mmCIF file of C-alpha atoms and ligand atoms in Angstrom:
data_model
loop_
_atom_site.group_PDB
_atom_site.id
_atom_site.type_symbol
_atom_site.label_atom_id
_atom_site.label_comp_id
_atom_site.label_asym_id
_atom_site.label_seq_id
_atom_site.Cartn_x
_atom_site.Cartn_y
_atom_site.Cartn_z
ATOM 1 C CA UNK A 263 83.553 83.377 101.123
ATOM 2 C CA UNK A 264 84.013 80.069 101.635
ATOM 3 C CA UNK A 265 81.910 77.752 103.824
ATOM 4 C CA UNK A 266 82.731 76.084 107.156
ATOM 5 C CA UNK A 267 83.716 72.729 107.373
ATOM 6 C CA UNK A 268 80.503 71.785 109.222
ATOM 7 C CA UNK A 269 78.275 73.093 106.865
ATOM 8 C CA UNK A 270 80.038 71.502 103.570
ATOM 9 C CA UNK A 271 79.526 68.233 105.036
ATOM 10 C CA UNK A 272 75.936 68.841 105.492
ATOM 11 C CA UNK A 273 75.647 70.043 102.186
ATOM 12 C CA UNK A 274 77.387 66.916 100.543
ATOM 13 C CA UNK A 275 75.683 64.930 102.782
ATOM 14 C CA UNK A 276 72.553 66.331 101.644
ATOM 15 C CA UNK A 277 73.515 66.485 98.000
ATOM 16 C CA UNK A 278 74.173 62.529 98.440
ATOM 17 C CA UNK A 279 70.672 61.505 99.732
ATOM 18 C CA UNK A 280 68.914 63.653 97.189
ATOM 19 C CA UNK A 281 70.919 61.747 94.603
ATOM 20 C CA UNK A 282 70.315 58.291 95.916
ATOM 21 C CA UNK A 283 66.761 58.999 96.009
ATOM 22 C CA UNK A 284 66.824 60.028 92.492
ATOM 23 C CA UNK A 285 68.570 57.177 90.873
ATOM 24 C CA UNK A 286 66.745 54.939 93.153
ATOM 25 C CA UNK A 287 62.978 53.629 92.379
ATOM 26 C CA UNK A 288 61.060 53.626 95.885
ATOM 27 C CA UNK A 289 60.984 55.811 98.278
ATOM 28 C CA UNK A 290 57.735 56.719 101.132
ATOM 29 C CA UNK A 291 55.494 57.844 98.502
ATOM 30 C CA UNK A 292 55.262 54.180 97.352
ATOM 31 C CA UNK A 293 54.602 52.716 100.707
ATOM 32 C CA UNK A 294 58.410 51.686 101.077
ATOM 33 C CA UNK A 295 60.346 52.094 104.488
ATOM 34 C CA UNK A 296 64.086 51.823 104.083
ATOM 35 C CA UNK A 297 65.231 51.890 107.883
ATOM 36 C CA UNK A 298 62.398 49.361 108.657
ATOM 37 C CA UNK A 299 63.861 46.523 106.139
ATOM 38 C CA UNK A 300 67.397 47.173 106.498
ATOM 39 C CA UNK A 301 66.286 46.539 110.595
ATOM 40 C CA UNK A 302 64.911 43.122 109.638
ATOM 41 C CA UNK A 303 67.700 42.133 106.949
ATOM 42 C CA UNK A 304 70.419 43.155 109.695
ATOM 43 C CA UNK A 305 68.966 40.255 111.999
ATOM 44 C CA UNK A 306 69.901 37.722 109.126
ATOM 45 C CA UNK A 307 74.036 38.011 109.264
ATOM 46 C CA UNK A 308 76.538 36.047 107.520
ATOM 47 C CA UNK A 309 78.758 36.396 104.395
ATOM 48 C CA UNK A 310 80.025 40.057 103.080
ATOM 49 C CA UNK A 311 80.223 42.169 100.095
ATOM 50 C CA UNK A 312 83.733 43.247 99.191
ATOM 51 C CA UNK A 313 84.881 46.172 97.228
ATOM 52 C CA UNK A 314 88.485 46.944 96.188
ATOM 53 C CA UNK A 315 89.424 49.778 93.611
ATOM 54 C CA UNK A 316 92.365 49.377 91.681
ATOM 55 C CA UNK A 317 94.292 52.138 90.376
ATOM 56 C CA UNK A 318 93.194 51.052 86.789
ATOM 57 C CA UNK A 319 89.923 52.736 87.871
ATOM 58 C CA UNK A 320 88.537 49.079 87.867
ATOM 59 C CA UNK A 321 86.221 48.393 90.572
ATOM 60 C CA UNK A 322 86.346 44.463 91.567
ATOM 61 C CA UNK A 323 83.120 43.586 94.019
ATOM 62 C CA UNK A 324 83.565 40.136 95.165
ATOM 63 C CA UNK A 325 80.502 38.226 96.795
ATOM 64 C CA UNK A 326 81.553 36.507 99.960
ATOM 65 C CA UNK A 327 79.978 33.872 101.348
ATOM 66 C CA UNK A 328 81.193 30.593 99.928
ATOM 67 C CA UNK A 329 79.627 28.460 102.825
ATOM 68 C CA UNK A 330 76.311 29.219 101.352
ATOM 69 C CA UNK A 331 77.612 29.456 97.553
ATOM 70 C CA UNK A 332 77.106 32.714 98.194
ATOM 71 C CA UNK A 333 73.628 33.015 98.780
ATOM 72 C CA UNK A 334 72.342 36.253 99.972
ATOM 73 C CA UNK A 335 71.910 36.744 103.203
ATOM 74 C CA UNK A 336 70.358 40.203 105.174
ATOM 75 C CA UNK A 337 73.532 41.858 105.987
ATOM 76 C CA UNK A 338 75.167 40.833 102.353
ATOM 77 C CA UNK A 339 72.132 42.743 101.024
ATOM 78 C CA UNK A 340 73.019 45.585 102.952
ATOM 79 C CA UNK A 341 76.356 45.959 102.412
ATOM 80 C CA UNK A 342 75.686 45.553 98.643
ATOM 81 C CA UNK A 343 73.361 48.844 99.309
ATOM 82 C CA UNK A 344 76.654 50.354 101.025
ATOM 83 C CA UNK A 345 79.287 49.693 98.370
ATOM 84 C CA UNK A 346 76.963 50.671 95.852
ATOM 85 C CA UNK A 347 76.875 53.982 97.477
ATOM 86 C CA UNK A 348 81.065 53.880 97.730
ATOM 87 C CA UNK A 349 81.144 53.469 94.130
ATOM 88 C CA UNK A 350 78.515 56.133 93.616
ATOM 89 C CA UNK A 351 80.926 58.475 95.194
ATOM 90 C CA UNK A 352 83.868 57.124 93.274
ATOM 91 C CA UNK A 353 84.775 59.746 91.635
ATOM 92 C CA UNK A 354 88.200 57.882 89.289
ATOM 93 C CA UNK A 355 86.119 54.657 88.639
ATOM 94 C CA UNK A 356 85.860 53.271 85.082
ATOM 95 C CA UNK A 357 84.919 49.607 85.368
ATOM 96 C CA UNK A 358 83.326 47.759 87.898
ATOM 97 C CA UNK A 359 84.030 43.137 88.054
ATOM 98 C CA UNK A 360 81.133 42.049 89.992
ATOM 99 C CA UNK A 361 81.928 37.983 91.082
ATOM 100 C CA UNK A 362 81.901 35.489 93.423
ATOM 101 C CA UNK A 363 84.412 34.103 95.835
ATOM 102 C CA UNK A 364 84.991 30.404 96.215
ATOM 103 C CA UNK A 365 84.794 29.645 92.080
ATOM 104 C CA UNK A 366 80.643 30.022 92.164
ATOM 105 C CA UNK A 367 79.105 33.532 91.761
ATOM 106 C CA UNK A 368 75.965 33.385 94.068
ATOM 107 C CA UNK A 369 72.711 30.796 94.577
ATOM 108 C CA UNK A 370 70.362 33.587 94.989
ATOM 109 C CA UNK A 371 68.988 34.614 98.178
ATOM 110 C CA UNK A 372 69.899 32.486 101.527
ATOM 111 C CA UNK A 373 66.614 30.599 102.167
ATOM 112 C CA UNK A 374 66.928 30.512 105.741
ATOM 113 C CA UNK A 375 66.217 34.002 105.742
ATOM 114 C CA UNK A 376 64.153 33.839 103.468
ATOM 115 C CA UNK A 377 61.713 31.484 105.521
ATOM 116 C CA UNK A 378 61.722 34.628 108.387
ATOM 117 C CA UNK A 379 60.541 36.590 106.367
ATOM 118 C CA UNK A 380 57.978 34.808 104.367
ATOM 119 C CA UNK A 381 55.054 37.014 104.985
ATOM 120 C CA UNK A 382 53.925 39.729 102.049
ATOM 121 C CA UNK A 383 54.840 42.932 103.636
ATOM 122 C CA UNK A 384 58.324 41.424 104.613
ATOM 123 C CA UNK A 385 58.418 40.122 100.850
ATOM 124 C CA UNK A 386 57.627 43.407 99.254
ATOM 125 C CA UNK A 387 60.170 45.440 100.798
ATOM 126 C CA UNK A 388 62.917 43.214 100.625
ATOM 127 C CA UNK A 389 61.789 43.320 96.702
ATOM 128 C CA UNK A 390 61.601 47.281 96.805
ATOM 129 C CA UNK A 391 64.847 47.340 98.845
ATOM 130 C CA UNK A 392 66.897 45.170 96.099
ATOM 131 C CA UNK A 393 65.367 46.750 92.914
ATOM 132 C CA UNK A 394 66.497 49.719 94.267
ATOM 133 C CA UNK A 395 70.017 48.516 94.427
ATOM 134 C CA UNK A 396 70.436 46.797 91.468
ATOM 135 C CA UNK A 397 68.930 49.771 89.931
ATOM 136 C CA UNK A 398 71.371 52.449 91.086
ATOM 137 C CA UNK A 399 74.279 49.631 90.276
ATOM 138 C CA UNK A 400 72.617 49.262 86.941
ATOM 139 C CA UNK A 401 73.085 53.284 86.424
ATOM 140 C CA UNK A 402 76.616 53.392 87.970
ATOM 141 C CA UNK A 403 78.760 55.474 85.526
ATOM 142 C CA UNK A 404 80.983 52.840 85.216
ATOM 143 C CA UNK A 405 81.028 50.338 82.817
ATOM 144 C CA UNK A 406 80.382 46.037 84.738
ATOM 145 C CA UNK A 407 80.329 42.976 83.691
ATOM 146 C CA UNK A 408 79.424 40.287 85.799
ATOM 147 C CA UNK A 409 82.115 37.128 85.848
ATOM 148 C CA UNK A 410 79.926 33.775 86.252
ATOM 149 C CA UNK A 411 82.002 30.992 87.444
ATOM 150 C CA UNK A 412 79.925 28.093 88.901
ATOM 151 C CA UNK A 413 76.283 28.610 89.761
ATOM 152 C CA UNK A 414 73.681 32.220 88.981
ATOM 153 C CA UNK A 415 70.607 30.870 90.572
ATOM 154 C CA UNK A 416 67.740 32.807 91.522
ATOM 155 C CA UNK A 417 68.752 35.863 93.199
ATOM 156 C CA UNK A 418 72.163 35.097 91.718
ATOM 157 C CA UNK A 419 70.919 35.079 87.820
ATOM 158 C CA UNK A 420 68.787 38.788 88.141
ATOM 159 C CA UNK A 421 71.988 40.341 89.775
ATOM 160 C CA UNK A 422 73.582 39.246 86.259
ATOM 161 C CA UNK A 423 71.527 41.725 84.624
ATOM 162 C CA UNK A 424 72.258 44.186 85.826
ATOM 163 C CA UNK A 425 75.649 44.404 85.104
ATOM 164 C CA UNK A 426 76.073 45.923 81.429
ATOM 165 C CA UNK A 427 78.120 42.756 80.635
ATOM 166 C CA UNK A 428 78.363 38.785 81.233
ATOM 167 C CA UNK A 429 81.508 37.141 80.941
ATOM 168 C CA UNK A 430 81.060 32.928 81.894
ATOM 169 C CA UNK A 431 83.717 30.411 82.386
ATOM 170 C CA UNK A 432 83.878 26.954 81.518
ATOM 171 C CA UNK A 433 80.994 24.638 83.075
ATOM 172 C CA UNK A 434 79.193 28.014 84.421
ATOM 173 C CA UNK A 435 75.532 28.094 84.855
ATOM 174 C CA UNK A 436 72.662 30.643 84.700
ATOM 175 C CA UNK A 437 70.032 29.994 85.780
ATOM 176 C CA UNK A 438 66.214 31.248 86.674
ATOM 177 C CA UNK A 439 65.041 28.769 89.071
ATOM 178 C CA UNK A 440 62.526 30.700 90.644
ATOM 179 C CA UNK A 441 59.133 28.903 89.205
ATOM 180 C CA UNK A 442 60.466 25.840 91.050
ATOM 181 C CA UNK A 443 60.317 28.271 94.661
ATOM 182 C CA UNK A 444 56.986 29.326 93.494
ATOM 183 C CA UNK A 445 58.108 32.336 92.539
ATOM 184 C CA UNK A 446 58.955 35.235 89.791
ATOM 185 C CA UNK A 447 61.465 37.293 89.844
ATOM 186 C CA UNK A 448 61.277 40.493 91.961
ATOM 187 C CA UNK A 449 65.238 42.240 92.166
ATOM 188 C CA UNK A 450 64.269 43.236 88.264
ATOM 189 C CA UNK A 451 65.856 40.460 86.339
ATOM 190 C CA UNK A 452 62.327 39.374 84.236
ATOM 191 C CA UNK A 453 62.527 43.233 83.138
ATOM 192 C CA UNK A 454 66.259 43.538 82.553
ATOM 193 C CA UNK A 455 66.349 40.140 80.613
ATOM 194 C CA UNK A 456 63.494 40.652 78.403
ATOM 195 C CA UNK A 457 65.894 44.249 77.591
ATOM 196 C CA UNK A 458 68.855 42.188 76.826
ATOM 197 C CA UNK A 459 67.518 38.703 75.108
ATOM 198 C CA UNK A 460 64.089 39.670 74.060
ATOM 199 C CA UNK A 461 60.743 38.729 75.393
ATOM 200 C CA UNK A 462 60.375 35.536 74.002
ATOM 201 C CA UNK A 463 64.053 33.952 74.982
ATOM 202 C CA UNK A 464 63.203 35.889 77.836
ATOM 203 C CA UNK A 465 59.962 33.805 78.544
ATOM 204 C CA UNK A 466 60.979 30.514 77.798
ATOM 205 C CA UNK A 467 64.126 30.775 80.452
ATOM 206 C CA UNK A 468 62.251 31.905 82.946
ATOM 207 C CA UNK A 469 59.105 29.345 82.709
ATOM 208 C CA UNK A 470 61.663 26.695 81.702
ATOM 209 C CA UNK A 471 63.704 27.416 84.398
ATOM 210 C CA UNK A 472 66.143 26.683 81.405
ATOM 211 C CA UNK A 473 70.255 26.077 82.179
ATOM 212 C CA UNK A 474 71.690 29.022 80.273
ATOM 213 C CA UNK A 475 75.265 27.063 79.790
ATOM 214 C CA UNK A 476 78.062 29.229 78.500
ATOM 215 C CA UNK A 477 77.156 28.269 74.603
ATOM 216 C CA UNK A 478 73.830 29.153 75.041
ATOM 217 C CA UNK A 479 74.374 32.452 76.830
ATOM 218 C CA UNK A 480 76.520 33.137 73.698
ATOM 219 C CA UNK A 481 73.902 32.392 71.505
ATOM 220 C CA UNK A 482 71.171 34.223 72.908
ATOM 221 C CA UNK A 483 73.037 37.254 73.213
ATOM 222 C CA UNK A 484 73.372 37.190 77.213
ATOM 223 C CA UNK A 485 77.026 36.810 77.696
ATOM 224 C CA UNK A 486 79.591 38.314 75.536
ATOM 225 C CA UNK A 487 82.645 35.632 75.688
ATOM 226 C CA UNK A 488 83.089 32.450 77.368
ATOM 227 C CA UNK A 489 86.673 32.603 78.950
ATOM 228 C CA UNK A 490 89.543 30.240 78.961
ATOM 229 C CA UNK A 491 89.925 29.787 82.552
ATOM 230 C CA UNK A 492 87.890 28.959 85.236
ATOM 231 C CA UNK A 493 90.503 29.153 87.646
ATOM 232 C CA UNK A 494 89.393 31.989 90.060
ATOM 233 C CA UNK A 495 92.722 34.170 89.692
ATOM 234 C CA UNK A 496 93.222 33.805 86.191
ATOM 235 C CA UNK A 497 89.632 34.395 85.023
ATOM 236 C CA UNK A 498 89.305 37.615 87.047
ATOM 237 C CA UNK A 499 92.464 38.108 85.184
ATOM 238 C CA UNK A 500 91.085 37.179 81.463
ATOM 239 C CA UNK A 501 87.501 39.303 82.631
ATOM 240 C CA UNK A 502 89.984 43.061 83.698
ATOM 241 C CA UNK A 503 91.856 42.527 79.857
ATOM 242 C CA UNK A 504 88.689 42.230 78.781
ATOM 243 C CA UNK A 505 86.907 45.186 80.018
ATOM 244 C CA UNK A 506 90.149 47.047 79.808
ATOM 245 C CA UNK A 507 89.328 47.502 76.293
ATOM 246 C CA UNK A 508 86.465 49.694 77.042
ATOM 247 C CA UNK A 509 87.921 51.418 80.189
ATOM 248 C CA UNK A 510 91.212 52.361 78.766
ATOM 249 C CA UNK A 511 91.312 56.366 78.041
ATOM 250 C CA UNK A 512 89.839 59.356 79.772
ATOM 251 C CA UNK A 513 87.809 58.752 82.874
ATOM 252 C CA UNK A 514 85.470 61.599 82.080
ATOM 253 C CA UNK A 515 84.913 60.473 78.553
ATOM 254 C CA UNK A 516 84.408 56.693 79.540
ATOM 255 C CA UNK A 517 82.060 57.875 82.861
ATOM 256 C CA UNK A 518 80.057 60.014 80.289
ATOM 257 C CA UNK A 519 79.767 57.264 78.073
ATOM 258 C CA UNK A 520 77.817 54.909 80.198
ATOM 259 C CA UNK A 521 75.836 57.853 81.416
ATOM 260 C CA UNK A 522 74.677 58.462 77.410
ATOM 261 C CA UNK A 523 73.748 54.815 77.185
ATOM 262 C CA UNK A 524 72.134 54.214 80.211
ATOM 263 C CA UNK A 525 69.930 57.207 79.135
ATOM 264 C CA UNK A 526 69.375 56.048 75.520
ATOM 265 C CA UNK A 527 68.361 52.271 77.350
ATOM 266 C CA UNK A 528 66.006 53.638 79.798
ATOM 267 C CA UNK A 529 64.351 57.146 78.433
ATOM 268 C CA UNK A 530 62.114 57.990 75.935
ATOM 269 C CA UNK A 531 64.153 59.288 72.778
ATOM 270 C CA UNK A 532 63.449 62.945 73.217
ATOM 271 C CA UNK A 533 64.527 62.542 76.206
ATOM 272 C CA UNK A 534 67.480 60.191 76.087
ATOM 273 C CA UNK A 535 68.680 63.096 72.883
ATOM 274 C CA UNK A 536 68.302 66.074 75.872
ATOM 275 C CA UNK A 537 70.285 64.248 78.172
ATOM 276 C CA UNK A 538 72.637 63.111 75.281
ATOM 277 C CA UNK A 539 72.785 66.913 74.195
ATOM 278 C CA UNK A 540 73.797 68.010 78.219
ATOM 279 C CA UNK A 541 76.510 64.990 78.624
ATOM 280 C CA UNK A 542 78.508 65.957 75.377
ATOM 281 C CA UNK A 543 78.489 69.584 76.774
ATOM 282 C CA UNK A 544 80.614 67.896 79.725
ATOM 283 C CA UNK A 545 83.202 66.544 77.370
ATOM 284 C CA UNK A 546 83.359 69.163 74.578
ATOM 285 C CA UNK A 547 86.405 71.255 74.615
ATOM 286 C CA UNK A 548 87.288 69.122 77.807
ATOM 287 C CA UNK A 549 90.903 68.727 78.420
ATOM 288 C CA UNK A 550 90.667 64.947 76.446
ATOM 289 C CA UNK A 551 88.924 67.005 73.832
ATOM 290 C CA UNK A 552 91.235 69.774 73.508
ATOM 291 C CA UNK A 553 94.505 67.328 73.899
ATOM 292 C CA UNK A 554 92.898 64.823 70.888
ATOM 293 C CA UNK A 555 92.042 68.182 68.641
ATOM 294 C CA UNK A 556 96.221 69.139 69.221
ATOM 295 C CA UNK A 557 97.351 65.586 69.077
ATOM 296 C CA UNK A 558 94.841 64.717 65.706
ATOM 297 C CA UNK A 559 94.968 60.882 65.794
ATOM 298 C CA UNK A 560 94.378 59.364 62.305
ATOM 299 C CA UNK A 561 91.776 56.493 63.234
ATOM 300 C CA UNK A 562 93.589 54.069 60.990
HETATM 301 C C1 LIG B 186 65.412 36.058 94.794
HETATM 302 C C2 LIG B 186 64.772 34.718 94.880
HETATM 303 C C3 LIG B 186 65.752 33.571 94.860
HETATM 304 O O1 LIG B 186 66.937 33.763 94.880
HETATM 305 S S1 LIG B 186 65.067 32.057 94.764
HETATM 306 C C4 LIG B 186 66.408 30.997 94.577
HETATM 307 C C5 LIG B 186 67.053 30.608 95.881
HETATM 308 N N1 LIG B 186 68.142 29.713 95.593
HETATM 309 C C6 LIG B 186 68.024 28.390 95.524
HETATM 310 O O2 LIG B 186 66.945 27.826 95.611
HETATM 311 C C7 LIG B 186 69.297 27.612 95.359
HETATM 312 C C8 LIG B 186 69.292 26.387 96.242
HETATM 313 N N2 LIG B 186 70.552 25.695 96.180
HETATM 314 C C9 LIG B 186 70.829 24.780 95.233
HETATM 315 O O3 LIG B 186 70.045 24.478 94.349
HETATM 316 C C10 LIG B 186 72.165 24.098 95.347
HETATM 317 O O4 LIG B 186 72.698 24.330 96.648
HETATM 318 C C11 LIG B 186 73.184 24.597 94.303
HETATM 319 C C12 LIG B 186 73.271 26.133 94.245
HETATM 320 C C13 LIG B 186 72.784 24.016 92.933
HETATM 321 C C14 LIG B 186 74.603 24.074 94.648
HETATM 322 O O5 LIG B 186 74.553 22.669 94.748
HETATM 323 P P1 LIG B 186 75.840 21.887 95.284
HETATM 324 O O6 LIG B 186 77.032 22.308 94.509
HETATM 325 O O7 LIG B 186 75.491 20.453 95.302
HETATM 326 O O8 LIG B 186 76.070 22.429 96.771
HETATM 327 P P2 LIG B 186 75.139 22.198 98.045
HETATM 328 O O9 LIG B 186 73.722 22.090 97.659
HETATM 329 O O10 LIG B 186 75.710 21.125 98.873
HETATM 330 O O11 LIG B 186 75.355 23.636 98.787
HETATM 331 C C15 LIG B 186 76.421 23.915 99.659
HETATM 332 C C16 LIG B 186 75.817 24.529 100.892
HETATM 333 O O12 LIG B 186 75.242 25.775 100.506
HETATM 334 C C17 LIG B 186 73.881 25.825 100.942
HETATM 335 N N3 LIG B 186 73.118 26.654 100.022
HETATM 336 C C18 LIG B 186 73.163 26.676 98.687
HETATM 337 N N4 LIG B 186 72.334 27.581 98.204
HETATM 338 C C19 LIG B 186 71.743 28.175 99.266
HETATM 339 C C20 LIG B 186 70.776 29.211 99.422
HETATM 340 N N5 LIG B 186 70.259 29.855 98.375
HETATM 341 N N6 LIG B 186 70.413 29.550 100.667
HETATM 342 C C21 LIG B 186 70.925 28.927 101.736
HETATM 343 N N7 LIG B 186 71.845 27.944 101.652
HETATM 344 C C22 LIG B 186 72.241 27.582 100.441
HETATM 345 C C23 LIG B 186 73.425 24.353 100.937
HETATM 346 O O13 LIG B 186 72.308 24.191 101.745
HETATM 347 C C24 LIG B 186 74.672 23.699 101.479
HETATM 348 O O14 LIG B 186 74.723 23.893 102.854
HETATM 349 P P3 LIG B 186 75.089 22.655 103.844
HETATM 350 O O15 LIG B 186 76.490 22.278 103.439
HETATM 351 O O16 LIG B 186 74.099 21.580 103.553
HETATM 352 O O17 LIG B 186 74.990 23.219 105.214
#
């Protein structure tokens, strides 16, 4: 028999928290108290976070608050929380453009908030709070790539990594400037760069506080293409045909795809092969799987 109305909704609902709380890092067992910090952040407004999904199945999440070059501030780090949870939920998503408006992708986190808030509990659960974030964005079925035009400072950089992908324009920065706030990093961008450049390139950026110019973050292996354009329109143009080569096809075979890589990246191999073994049962003799086995492409 099927269920009431009122009682499905609980049960999503319900189904929803338990899976934020497993693709997220902290929860009360470490100390962390979500409705406290998202209390404080809220008194810090300005800016937004902006999410449009395109029939494509491409996801395009702009940064909004040009004033401050984007900076961060309280509310901006909630709403990131809350789109992050919309494209949890989005269920025909492929690809996901993470950028900034104004030309400039984002200076980190706005340091007049950051001067409330200066104390260490304040500072550790703002930390917990954004790991968790860029954590579940990190594990987001979908495939990102972050579009750099202007500045990545700070706060700005670490939410570079954790897109799967960096994509720079001409006369783009990265950059790690946190030694000169007397700080490390603390949204996970010391662990996620190390992951994608290597501990050593990883070191000397970050104790450098090194400019990662477009040829650089070529060479090191920390963007994938420098684009043409660094005219807003036309390089969020040039950055969809370029991850449209990974999104085109199936949505459940490019959705189970980033699932089998983002377990190979972050489990141990047995277990990264389990969960490898349990995502190819989703796709085998799937309807792209039976159509392809009809069809019989010659990979030429
Ligand atoms: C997670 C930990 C962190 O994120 S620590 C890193 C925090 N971020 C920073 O320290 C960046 C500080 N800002 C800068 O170095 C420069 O503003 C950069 C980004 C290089 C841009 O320089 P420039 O192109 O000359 O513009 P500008 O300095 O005139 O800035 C325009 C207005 O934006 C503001 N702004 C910029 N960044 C922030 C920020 N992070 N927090 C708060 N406000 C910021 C500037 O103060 C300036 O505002 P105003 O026009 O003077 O009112």
């Amino acid at each position: 028999m099927a269920l009431p109305l009122w009682k499905n909704l609980l049960q999503t609902t319900k189904e929803r928290i338990l899976q934020q709380r497993r693709l997220s890092l902290y929860n009360g067992a470490h100390g962390y108290e979500e409705e406290l910090i998202k209390k404080k952040l809220q008194q810090f407004a300005g800016g937004s976070i902006n999410l449009s999904k395109e029939d494509n199945g491409i996801g395009i999440l702009t940064l909004n608050n040009p004033k401050l070059m984007n900076a961060f501030t309280g509310t901006m780090m909630v709403e990131l929380q809350e789109r992050i949870t919309e494209l949890e939920n989005w269920k025909d998503g492929k690809g996901l453009i993470v950028y900034g408006a104004g030309n400039t992708f984002c200076s980190g986190s706005d340091l007049n908030a950051v001067k409330e808030i200066s104390n260490s509990q304040d500072g550790m659960d703002m930390c917990m709070f954004m790991q968790n974030t860029l954590t579940r964005l990190m594990r987001l079925p979908l495939i990102s790539v972050a579009l750099v035009q202007g500045k990545a400072f700070g706060g700005g950089a670490e939410l570079t990594t954790a897109c799967d992908f960096r994509l720079m324009t001409p006369g783009s920065e990265i950059r790690f400037v946190h030694k000169h706030m007397g700080l490390v990093p603390g949204w996970g961008g010391a662990a996620r760069l190390v992951q994608i450049v290597g501990s050593g390139a990883a070191l000397q950026l970050l104790s450098g506080t090194a400019r990662v110019d477009p040829e650089k973050a070529l060479r090191l292996g920390f963007s994938e293409q420098t684009l043409s354009s660094s005219d807003e329109t036309r390089a969020l143009e040039e950055a969809r045909a370029w991850l449209s080569q990974y999104t085109e096809g199936p949505v459940s075979v490019i959705r189970a795809m980033k699932k089998v890589v983002t377990a190979g990246r972050e489990l141990p191999l047995e277990d990264a092969l389990r969960t490898e073994k349990d995502i190819f049962g989703t796709v085998w003799g799937g309807p792209a799987n039976l159509e392809a086995l009809v069809r019989r492409p010659k990979h030429k």
